[in-house]
mmCIF file of C-alpha atoms and ligand atoms in Angstrom:
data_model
loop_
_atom_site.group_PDB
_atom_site.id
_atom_site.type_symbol
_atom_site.label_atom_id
_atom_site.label_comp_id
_atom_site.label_asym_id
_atom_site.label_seq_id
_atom_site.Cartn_x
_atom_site.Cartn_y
_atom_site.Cartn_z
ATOM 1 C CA UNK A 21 0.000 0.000 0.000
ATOM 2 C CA UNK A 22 1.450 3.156 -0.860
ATOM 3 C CA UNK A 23 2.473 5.148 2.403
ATOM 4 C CA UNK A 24 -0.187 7.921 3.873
ATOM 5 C CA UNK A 25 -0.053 11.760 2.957
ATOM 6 C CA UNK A 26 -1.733 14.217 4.537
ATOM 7 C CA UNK A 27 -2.978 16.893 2.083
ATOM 8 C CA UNK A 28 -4.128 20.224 4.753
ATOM 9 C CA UNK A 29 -7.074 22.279 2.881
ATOM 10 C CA UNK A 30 -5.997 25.366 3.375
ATOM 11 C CA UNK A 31 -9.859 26.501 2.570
ATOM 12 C CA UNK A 32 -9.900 25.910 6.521
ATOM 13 C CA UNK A 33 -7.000 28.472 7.421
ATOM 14 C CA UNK A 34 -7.595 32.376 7.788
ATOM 15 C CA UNK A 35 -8.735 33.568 4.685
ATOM 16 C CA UNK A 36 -7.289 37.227 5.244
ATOM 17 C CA UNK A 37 -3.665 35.051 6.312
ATOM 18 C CA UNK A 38 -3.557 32.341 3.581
ATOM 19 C CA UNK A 39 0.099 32.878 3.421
ATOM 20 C CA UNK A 40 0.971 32.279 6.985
ATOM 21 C CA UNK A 41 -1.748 29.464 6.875
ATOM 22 C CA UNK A 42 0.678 27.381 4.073
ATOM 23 C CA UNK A 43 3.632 28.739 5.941
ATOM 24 C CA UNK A 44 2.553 26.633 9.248
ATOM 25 C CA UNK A 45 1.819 23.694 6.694
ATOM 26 C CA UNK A 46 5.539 24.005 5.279
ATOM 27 C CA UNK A 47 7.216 24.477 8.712
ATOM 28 C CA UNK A 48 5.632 21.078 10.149
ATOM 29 C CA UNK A 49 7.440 19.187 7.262
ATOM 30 C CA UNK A 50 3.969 18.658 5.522
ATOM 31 C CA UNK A 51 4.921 18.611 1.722
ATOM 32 C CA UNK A 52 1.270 18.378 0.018
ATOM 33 C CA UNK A 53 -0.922 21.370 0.484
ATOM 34 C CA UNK A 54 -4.436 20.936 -0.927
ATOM 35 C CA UNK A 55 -6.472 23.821 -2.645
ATOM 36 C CA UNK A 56 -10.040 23.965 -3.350
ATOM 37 C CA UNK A 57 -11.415 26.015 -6.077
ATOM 38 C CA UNK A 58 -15.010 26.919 -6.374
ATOM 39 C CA UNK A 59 -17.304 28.630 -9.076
ATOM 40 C CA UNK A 60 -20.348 28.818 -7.800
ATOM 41 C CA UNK A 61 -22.420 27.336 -10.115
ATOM 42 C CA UNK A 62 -20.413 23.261 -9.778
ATOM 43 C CA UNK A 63 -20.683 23.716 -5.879
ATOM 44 C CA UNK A 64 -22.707 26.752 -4.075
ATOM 45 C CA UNK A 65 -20.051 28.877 -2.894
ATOM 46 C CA UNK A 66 -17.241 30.527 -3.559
ATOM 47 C CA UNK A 67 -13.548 30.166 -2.713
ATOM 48 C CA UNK A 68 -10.191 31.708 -4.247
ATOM 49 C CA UNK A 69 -8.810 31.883 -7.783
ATOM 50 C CA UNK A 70 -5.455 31.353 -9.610
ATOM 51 C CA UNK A 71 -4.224 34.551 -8.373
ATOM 52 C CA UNK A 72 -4.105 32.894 -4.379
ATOM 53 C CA UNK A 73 -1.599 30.100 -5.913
ATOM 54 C CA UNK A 74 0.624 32.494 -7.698
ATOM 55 C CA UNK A 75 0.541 34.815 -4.583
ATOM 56 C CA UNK A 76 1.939 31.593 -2.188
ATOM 57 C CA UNK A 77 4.245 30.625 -4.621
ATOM 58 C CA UNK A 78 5.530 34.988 -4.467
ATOM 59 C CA UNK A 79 5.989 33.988 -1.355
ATOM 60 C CA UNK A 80 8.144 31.066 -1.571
ATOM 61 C CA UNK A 81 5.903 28.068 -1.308
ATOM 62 C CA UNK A 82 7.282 25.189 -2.445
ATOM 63 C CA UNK A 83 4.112 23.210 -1.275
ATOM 64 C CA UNK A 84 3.177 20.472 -3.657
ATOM 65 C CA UNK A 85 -0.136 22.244 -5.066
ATOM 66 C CA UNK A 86 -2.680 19.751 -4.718
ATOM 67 C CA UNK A 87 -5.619 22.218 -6.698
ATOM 68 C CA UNK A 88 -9.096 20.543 -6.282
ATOM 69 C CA UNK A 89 -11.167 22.031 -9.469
ATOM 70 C CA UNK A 90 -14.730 21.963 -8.442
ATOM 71 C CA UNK A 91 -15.992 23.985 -11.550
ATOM 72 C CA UNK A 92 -18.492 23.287 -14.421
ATOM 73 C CA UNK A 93 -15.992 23.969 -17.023
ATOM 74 C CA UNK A 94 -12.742 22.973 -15.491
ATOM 75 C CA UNK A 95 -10.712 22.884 -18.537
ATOM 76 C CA UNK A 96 -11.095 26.924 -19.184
ATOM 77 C CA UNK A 97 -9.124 27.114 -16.276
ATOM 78 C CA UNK A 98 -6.152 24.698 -16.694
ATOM 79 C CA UNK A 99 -3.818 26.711 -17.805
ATOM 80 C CA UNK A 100 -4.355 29.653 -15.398
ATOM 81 C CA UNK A 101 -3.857 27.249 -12.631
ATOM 82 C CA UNK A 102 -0.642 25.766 -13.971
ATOM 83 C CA UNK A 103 0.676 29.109 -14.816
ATOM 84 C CA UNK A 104 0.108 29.633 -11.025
ATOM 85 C CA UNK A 105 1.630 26.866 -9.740
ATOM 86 C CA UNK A 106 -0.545 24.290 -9.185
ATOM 87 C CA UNK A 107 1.344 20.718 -9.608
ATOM 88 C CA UNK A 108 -1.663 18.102 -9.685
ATOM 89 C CA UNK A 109 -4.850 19.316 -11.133
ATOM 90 C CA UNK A 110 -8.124 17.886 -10.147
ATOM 91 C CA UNK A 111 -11.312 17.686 -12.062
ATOM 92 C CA UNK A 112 -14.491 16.495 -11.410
ATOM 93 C CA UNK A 113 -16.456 13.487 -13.485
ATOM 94 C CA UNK A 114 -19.512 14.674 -13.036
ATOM 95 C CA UNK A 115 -19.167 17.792 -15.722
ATOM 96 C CA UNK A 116 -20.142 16.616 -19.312
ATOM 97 C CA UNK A 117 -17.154 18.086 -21.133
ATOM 98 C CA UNK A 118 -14.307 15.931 -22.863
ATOM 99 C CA UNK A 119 -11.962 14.599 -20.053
ATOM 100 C CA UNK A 120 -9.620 12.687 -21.878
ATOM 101 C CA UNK A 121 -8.884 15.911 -23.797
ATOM 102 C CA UNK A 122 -8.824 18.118 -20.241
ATOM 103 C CA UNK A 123 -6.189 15.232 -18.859
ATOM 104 C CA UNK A 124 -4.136 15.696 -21.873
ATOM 105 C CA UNK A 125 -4.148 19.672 -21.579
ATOM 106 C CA UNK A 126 -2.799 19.008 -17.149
ATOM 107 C CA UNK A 127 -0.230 17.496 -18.424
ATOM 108 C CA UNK A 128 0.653 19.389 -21.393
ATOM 109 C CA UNK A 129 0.921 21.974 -18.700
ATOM 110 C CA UNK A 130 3.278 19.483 -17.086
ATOM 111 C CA UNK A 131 1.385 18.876 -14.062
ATOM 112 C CA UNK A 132 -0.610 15.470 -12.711
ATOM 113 C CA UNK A 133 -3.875 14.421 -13.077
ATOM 114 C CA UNK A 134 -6.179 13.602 -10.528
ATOM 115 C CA UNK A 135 -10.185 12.568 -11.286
ATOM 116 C CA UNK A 136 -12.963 13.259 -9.023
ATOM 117 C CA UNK A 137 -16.260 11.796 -7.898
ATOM 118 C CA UNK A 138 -19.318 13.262 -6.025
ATOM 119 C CA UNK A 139 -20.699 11.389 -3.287
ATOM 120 C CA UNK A 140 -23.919 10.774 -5.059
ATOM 121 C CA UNK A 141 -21.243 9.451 -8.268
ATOM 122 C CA UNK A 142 -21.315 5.775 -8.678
ATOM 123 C CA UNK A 143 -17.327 4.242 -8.935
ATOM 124 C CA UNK A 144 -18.425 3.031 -12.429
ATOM 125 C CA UNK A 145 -18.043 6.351 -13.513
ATOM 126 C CA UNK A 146 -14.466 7.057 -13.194
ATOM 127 C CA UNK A 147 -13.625 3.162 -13.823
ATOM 128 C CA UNK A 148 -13.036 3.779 -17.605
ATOM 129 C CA UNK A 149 -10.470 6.832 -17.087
ATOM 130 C CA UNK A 150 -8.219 4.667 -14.102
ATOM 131 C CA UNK A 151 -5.519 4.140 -16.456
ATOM 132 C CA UNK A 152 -4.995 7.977 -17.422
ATOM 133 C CA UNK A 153 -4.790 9.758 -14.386
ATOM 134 C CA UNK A 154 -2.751 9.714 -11.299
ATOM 135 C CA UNK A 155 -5.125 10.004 -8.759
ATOM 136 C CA UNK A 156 -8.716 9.364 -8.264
ATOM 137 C CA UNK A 157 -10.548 11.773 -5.365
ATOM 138 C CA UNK A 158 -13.426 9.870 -3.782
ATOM 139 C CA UNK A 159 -15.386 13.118 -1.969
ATOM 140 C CA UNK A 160 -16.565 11.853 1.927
ATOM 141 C CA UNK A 161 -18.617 15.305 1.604
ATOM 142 C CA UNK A 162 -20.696 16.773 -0.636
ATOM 143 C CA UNK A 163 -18.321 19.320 -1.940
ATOM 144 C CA UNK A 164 -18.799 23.043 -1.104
ATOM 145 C CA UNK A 165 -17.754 23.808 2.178
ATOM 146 C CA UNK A 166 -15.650 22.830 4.737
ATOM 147 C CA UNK A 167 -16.626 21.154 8.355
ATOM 148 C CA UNK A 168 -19.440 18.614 7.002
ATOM 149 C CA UNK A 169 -19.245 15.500 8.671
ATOM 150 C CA UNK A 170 -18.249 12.341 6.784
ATOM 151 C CA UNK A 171 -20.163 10.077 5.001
ATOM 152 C CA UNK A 172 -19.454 6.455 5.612
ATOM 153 C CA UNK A 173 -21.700 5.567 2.288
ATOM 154 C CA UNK A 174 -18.740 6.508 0.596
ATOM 155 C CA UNK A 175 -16.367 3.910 1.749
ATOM 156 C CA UNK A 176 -17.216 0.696 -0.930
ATOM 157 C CA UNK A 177 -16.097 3.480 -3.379
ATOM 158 C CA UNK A 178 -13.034 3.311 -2.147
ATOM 159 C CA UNK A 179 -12.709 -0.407 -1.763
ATOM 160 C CA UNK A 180 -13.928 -0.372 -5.140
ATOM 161 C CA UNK A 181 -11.155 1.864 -6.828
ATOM 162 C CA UNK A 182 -8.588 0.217 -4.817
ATOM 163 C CA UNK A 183 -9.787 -3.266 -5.828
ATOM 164 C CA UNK A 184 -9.651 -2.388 -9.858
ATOM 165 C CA UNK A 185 -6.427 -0.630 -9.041
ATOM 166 C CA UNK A 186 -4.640 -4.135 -7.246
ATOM 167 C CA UNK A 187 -6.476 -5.948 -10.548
ATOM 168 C CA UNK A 188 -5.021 -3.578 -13.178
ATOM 169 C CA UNK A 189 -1.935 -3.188 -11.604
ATOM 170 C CA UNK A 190 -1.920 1.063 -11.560
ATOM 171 C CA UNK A 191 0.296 3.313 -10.210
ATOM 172 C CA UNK A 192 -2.567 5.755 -8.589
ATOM 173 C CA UNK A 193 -3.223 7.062 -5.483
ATOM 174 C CA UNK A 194 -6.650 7.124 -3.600
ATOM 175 C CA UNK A 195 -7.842 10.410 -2.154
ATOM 176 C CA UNK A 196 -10.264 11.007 0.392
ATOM 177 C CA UNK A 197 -11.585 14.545 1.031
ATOM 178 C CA UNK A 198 -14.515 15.837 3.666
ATOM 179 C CA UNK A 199 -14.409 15.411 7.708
ATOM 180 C CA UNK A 200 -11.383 13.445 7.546
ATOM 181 C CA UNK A 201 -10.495 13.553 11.197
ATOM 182 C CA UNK A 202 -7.996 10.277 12.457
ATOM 183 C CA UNK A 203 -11.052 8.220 13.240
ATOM 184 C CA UNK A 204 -12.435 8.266 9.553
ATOM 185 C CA UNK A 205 -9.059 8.363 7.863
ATOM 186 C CA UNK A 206 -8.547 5.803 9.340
ATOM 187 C CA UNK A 207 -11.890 3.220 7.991
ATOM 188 C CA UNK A 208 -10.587 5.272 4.487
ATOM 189 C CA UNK A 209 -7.217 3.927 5.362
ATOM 190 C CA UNK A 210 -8.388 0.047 5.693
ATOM 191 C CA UNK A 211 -10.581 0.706 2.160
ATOM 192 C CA UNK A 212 -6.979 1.770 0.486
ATOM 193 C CA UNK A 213 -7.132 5.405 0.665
ATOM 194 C CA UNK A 214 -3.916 6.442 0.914
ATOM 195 C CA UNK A 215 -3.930 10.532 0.381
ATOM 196 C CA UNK A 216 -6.186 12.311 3.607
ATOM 197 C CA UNK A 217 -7.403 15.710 2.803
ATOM 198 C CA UNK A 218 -8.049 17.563 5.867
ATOM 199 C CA UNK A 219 -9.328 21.239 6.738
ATOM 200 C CA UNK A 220 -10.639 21.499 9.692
ATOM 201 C CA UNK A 221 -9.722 18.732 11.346
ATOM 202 C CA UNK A 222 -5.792 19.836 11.013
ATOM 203 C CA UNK A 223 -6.456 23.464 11.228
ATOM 204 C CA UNK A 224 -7.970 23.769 14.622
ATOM 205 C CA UNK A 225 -6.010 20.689 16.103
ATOM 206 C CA UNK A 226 -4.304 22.694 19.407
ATOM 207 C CA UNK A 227 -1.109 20.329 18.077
ATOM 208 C CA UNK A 228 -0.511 20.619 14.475
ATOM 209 C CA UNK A 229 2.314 18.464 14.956
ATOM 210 C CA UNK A 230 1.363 16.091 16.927
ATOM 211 C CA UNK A 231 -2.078 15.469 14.016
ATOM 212 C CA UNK A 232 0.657 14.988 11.509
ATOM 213 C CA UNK A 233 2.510 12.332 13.091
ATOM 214 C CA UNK A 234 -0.398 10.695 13.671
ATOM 215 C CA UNK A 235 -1.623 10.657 9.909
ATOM 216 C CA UNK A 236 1.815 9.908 9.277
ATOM 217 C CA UNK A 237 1.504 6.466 11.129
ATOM 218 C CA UNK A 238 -2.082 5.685 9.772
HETATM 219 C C1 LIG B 314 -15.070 20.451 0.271
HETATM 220 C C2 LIG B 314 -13.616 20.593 -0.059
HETATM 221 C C3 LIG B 314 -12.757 20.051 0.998
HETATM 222 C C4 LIG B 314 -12.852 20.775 2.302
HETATM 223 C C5 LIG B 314 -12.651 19.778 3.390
HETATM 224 O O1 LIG B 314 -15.822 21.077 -0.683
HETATM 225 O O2 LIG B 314 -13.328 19.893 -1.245
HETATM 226 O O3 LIG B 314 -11.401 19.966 0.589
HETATM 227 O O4 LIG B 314 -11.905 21.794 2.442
HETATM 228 O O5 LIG B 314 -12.882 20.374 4.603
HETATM 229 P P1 LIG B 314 -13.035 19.544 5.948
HETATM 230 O O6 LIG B 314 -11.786 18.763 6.151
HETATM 231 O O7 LIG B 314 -13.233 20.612 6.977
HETATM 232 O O8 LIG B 314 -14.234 18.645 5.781
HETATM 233 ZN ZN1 LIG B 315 -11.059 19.504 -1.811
#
């Protein structure tokens, strides 16, 4: 099983201190920093925009850039994000646009692909694209906002990606993202999750540290 990374939503942190918020992530050691981009129209809010990446990478952010698309037309965007910074982009299944051709515009931008499904998504739907990306997101929340508590109808997802991933032999990683605390990172973890997005759960943990050692040993 590949080895457990924690991926801190900085949609959690102070929005008015977004650099300091990825500065605490760097300073624990934390190398993945995960971003979640909202249109309003995909999801019902909104959240921040290509500018935020390029503004932490001004700063010196060499976070990995783990950008979370959840737009209806993801693939305007692709290259903005890149541009920014981002180094895996997500997009969602659930958009009726041409993935194959959004995957191949990622990485023409040189960054990784990652593939996401709804909680309302059946598996079957990202099961023909497992070969051309490098991660699949399985969504434990309905996505939108931070703070919802996890659903644990989302778990045979996982067991389901992870058991056509052991079949077909792919080099993929399994995502999980909405109120990933320990406790449910950890059923995620026995599924074959192996990459724990977490907002609030890591930002208002009184010991930052002491959560990421923890995830670390999942
Ligand atoms: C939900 C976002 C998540 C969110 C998770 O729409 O995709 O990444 O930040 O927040 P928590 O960990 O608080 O559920
Ligand atoms: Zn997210």
């Amino acid at each position: 099983m590949n080895p457990p990374i924690l991926a801190p939503s900085l949609l959690a942190s102070d929005h008015a201190a977004l650099g300091e918020g990825a500065a605490r992530v760097a300073a624990l050691g934390i190398p993945w920093l995960h971003l979640d981009i909202m249109d309003g129209h995909f999801v019902p809010n909104l959240s921040f925009g290509p500018e935020t990446l390029a503004a932490l990478r001004r700063r010196g952010s060499a976070l990995f850039f783990d950008t979370h698309l959840m737009l209806s037309e993801p693939h305007r965007y692709v290259g903005a994000f890149a541009k920014a910074g981002a180094d895996r982009i997500t997009i969602h299944v659930e958009p009726a646009i041409n993935h194959v051709a959004t995957f191949a515009a990622i990485r023409g931008h040189g960054c990784r692909v990652g593939l996401a499904l709804n909680p309302g998504t059946p598996a079957e739907a990202v099961e023909p694209f497992l070969a051309e990306v490098d991660l699949v997101l399985v969504m434990t929340v309905q996505p939108g906002f931070g703070g919802q508590a996890f659903r644990e109808d989302t778990l045979p997802k996982i067991a389901q990606v992870d058991a056509w991933r052991r079949e077909r032999g792919l080099d993929l990683r399994i995502e999980v993202d909405g109120g990933i605390d320990l406790a449910t990172a950890a059923l995620c973890r026995a599924r074959g999750a192996d990459t724990f997005v977490a907002g609030t759960s890591f930002f208002r943990a009184p010991d930052q540290a002491a959560f990421a050692a923890r995830f670390a040993a999942l």
